[in-house]
PDB file of C-alpha atoms in Angstrom:
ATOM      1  CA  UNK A   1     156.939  99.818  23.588  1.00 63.00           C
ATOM      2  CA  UNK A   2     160.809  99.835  22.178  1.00 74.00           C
ATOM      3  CA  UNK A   3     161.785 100.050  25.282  1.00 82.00           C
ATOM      4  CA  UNK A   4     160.634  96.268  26.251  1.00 90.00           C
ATOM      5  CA  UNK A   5     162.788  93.809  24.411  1.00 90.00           C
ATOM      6  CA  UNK A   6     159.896  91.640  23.650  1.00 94.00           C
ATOM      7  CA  UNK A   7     157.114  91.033  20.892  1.00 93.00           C
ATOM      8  CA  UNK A   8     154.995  94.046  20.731  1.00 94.00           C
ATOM      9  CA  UNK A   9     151.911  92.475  21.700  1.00 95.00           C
ATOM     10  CA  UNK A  10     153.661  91.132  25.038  1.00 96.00           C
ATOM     11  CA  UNK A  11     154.848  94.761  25.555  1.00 96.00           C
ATOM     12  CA  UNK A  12     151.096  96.574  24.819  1.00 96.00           C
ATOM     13  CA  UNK A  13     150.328  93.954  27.179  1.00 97.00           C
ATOM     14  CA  UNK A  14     152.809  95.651  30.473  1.00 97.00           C
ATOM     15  CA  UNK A  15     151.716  98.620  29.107  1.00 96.00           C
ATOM     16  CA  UNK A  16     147.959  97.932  29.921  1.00 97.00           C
ATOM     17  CA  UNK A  17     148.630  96.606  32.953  1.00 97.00           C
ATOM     18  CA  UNK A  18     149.611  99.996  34.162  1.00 96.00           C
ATOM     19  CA  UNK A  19     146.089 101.425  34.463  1.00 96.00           C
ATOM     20  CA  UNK A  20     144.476  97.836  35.484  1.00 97.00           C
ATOM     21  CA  UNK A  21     146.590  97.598  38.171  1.00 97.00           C
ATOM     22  CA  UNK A  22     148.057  94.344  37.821  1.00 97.00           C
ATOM     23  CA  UNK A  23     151.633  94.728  36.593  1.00 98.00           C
ATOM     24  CA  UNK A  24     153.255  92.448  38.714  1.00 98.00           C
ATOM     25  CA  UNK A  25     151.720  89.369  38.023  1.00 98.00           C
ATOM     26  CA  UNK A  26     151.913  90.633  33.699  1.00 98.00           C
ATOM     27  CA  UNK A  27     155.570  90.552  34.965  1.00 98.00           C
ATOM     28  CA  UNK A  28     155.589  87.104  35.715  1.00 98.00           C
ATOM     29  CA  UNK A  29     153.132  85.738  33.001  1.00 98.00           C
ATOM     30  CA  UNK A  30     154.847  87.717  30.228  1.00 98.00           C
ATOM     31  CA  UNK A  31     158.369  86.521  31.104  1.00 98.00           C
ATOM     32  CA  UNK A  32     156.903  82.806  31.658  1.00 98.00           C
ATOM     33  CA  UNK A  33     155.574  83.143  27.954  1.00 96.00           C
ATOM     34  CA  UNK A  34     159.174  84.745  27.024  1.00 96.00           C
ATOM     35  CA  UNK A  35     161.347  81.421  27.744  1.00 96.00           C
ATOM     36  CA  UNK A  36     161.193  77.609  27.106  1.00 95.00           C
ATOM     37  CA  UNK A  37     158.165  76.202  28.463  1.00 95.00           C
ATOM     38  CA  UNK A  38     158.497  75.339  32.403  1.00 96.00           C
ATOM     39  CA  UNK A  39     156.579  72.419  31.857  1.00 93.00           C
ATOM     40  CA  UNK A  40     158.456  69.348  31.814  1.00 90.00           C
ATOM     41  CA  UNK A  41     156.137  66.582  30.920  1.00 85.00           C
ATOM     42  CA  UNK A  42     158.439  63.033  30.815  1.00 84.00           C
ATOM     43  CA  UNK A  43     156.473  60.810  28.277  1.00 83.00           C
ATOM     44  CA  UNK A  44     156.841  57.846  30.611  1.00 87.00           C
ATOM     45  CA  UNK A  45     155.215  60.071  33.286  1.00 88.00           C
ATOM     46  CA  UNK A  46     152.258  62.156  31.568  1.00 85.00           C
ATOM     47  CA  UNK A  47     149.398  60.967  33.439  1.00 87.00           C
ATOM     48  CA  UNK A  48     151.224  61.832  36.525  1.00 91.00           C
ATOM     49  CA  UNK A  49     152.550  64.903  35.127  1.00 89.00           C
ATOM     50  CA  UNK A  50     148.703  65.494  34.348  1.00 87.00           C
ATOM     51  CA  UNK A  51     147.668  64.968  37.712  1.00 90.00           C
ATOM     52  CA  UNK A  52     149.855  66.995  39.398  1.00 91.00           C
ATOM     53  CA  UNK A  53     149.168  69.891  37.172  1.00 91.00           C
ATOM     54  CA  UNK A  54     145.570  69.918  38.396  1.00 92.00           C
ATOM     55  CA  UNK A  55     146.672  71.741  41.131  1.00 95.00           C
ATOM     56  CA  UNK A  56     147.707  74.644  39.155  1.00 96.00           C
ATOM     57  CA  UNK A  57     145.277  74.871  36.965  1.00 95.00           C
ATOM     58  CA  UNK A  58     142.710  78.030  36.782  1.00 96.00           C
ATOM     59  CA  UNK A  59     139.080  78.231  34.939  1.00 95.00           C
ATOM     60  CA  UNK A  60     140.047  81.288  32.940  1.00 96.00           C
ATOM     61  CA  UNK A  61     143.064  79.601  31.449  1.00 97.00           C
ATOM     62  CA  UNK A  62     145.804  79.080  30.893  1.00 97.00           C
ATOM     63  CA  UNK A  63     148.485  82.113  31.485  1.00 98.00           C
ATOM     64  CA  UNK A  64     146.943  82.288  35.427  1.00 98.00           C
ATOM     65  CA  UNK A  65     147.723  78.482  35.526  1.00 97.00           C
ATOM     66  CA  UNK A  66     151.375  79.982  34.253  1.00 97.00           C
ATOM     67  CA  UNK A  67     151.452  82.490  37.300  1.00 98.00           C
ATOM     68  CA  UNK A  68     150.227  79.593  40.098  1.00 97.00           C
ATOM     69  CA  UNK A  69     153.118  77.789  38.922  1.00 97.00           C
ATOM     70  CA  UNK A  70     155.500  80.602  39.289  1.00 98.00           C
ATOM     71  CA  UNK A  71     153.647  81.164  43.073  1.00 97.00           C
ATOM     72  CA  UNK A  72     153.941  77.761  43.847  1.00 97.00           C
ATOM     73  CA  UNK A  73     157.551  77.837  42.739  1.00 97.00           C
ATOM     74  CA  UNK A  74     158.404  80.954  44.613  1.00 96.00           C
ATOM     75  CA  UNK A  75     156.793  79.674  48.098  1.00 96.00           C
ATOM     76  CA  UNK A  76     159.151  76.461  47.743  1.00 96.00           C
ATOM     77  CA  UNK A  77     162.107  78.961  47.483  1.00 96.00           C
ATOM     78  CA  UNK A  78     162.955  77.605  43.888  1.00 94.00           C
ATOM     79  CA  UNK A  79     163.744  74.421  45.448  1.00 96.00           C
ATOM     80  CA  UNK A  80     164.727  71.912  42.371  1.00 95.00           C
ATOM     81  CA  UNK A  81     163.693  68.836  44.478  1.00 96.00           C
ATOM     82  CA  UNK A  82     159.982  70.498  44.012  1.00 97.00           C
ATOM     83  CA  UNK A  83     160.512  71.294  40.820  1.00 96.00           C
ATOM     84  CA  UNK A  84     161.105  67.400  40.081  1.00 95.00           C
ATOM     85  CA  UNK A  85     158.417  66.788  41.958  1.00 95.00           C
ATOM     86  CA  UNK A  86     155.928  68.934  40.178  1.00 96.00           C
ATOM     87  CA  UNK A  87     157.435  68.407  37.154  1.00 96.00           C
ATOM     88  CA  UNK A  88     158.456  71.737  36.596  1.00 96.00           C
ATOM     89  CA  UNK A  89     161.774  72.793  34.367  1.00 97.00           C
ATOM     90  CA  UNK A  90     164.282  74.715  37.058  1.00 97.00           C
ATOM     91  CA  UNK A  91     166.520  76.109  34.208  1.00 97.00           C
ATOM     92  CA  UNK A  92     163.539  77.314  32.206  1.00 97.00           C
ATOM     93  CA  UNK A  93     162.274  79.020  35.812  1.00 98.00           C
ATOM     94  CA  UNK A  94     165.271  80.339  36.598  1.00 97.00           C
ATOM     95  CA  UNK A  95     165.630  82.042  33.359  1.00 98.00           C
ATOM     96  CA  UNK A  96     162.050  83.319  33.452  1.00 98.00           C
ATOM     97  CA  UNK A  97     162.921  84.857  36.856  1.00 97.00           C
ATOM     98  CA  UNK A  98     165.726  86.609  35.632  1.00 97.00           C
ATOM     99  CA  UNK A  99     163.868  88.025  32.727  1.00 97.00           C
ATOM    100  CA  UNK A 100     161.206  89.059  35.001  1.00 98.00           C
ATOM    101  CA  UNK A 101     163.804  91.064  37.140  1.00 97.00           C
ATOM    102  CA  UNK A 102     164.875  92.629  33.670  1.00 97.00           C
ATOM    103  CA  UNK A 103     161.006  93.950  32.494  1.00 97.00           C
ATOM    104  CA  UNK A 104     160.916  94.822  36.229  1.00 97.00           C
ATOM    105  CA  UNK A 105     164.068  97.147  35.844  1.00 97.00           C
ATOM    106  CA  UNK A 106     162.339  98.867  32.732  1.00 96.00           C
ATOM    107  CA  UNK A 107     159.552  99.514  34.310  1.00 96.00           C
ATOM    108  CA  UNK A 108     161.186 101.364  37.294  1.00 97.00           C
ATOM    109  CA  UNK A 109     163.012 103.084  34.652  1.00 96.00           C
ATOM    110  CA  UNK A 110     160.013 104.003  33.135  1.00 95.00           C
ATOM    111  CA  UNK A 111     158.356 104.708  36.426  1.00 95.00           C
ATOM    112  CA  UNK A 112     155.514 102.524  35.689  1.00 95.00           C
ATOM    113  CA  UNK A 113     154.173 101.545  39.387  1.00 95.00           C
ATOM    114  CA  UNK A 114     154.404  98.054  40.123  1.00 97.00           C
ATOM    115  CA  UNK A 115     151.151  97.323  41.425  1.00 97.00           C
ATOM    116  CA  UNK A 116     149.660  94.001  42.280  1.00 97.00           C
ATOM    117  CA  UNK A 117     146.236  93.027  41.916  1.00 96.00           C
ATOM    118  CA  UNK A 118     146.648  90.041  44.395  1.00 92.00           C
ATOM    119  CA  UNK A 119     143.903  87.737  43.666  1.00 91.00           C
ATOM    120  CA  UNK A 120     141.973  89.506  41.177  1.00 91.00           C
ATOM    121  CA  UNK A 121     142.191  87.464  38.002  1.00 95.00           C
ATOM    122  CA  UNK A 122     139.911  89.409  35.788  1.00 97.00           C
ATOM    123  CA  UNK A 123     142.234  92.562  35.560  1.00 97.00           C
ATOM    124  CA  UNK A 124     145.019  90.102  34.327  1.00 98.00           C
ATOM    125  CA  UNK A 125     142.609  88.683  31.525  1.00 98.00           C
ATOM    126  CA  UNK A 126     141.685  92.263  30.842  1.00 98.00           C
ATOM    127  CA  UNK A 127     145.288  93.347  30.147  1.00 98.00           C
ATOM    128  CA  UNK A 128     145.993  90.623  27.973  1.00 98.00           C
ATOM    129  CA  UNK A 129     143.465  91.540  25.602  1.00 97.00           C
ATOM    130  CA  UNK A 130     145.477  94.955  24.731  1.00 97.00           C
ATOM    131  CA  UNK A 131     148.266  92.844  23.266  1.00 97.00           C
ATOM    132  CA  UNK A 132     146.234  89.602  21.643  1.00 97.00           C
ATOM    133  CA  UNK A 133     142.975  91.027  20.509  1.00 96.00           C
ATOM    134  CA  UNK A 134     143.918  90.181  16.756  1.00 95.00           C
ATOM    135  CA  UNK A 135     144.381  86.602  19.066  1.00 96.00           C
ATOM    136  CA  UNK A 136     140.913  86.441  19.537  1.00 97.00           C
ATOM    137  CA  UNK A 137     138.429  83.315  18.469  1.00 97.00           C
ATOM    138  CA  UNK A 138     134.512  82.798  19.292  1.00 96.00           C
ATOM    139  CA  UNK A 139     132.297  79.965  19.933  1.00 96.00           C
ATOM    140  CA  UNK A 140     129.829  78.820  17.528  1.00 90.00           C
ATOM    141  CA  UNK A 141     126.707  76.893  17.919  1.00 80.00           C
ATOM    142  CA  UNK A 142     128.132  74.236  16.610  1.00 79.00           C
ATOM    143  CA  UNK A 143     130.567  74.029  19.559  1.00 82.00           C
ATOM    144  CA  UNK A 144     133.777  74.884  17.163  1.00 90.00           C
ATOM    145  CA  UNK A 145     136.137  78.271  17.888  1.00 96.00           C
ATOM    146  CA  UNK A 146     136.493  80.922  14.773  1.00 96.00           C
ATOM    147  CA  UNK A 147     138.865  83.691  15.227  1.00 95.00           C
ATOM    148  CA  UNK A 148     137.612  87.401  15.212  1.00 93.00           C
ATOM    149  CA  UNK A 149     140.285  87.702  12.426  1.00 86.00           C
ATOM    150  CA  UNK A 150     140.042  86.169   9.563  1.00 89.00           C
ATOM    151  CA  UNK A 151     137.521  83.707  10.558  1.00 91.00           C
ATOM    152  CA  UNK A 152     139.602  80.368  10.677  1.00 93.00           C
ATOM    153  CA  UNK A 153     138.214  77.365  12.604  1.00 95.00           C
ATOM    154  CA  UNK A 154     140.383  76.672  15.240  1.00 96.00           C
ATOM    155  CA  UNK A 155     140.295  74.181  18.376  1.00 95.00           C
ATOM    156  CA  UNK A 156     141.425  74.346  21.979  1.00 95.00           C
ATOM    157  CA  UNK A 157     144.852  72.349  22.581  1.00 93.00           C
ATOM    158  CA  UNK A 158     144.569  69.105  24.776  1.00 91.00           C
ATOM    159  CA  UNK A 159     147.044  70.757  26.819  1.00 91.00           C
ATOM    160  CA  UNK A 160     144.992  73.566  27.929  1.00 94.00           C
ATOM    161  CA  UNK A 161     143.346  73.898  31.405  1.00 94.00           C
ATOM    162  CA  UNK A 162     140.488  75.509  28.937  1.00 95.00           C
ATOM    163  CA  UNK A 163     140.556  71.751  26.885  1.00 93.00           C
ATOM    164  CA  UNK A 164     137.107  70.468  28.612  1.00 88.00           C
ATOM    165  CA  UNK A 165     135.506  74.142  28.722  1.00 90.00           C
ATOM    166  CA  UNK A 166     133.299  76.130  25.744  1.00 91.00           C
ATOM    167  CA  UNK A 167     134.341  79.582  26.745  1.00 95.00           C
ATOM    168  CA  UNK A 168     132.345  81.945  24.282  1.00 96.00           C
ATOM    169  CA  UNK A 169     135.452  83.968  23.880  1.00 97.00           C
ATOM    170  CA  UNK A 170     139.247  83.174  24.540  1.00 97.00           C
ATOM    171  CA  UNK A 171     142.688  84.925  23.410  1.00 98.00           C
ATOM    172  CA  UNK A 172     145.417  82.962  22.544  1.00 97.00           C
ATOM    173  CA  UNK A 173     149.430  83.557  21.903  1.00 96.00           C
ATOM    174  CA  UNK A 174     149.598  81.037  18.914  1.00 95.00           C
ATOM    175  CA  UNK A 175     148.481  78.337  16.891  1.00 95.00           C
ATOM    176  CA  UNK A 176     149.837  75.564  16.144  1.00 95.00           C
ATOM    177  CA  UNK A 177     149.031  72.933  12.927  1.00 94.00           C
ATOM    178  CA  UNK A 178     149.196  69.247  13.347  1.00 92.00           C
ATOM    179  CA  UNK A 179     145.879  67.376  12.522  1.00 90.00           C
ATOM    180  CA  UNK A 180     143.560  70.432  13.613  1.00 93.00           C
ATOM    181  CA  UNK A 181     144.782  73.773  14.186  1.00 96.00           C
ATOM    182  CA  UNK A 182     145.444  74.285  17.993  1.00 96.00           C
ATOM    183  CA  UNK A 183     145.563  77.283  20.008  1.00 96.00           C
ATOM    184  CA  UNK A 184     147.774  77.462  23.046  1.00 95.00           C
ATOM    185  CA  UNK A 185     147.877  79.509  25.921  1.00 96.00           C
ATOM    186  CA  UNK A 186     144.645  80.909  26.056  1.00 97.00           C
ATOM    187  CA  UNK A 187     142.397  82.862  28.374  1.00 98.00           C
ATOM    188  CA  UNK A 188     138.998  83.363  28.644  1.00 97.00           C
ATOM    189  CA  UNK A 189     137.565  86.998  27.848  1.00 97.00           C
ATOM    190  CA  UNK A 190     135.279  89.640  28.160  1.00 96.00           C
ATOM    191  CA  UNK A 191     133.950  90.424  24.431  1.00 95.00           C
ATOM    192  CA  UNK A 192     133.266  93.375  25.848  1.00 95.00           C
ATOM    193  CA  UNK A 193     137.159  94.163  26.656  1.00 97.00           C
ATOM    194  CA  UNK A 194     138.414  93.067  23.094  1.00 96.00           C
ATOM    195  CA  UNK A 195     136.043  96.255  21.703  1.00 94.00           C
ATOM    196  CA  UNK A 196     137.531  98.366  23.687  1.00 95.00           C
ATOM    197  CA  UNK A 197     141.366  97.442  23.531  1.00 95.00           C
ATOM    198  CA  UNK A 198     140.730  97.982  19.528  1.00 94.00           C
ATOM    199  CA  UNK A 199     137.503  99.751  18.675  1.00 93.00           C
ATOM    200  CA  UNK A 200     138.887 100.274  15.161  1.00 89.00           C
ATOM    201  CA  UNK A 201     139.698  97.174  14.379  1.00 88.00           C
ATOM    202  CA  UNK A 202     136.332  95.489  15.415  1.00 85.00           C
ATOM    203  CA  UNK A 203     134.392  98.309  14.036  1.00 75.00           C
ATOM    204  CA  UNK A 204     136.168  97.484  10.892  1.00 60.00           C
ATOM    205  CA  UNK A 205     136.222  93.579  10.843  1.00 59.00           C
ATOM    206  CA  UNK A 206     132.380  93.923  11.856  1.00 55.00           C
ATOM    207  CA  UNK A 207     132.024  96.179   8.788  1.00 47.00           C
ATOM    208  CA  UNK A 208     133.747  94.148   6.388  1.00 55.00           C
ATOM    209  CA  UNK A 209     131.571  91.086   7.490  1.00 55.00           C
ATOM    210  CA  UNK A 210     128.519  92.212   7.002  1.00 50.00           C
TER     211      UNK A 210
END
């Protein structure tokens, strides 16, 4: 993992995308979460920023909404009239490109195939889980999110494409405290794949709960 210049999790997270196939689009979602956010939302605009977002968005969250974006981007040739447009940030996409190219050197380096999974979402979600399973919250009957860790209610940020969803579990990169604490960037999961990203852990939190 030293040999990614990034936050460990981000880097357990290329390194699980090895065997799930999916490496190039952990590429792109990892470098997207590595920069300033390509989101440019004017305030005098945010209902139309909203709007236009829609077409990006995904059901299982929101770092595949991340990669549509950088698709979308990519098929317009990084044109900055369609970044305006789609309220996207150029510089911030730019610089996520480039960073992309850099993880994509390592991993040649490191002769880790680049392999895409094309379409298939769910291996992306999977590989995610490797890096943020201590990231992890669940949903409770009474319709409010506790993380796996140490059990602190949490909400879904108004920002998310997850906001109007109950997913009964998500990963997140971070929270964030204003009136409620938020969690941003989420996806939805497989319980199942949390278990076995960190069997220890789980075996261990399960134990200490009960």
């Amino acid at each position: 993992m030293a040999a990614f210049p990034l936050d460990p999790r981000l880097s357990k997270v290329i390194l699980a995308s090895k065997d799930l196939h999916c490496t190039e689009e952990i590429l792109t979602i990892v470098a997207l979460l590595s920069v300033e956010s390509v989101i440019h939302i004017p305030y005098s605009k945010r209902e139309q920023s909203n709007e236009v977002r829609q077409k990006f968005m995904s059901s299982t969250g929101d770092h595949v909404t991340l990669l549509n974006m950088y698709r979308a981007y990519n098929g317009a040739g990084g044109n900055r009239q369609w970044c305006f447009e789609n309220f996207i940030d150029a510089r911030n996409m730019l610089t996520a490109c480039k960073v992309r190219k850099q993880l994509r050197d390592i991993c040649q380096r490191l002769q880790i195939p680049l392999l895409s999974c094309g379409q298939n979402m769910t291996a992306i979600r999977h590989s995610l889980c490797y890096g943020f399973f201590m990231n992890a919250a669940e949903l409770h009957k009474d319709d409010e999110y506790t993380t796996l860790g140490v059990r602190k209610t949490v909400h879904i940020h108004p920002s998310s494409s997850l906001f109007k969803c109950k997913p009964a579990y998500i990963v997140y990169n971070e929270l964030v405290q204003t009136s409620k604490c938020y969690m941003r960037q989420l996806s939805l999961v497989d319980p199942d794949w949390l278990y076995e990203a960190a069997p220890l852990y789980f075996k261990r939190k399960k134990t200490t709960t009960n």
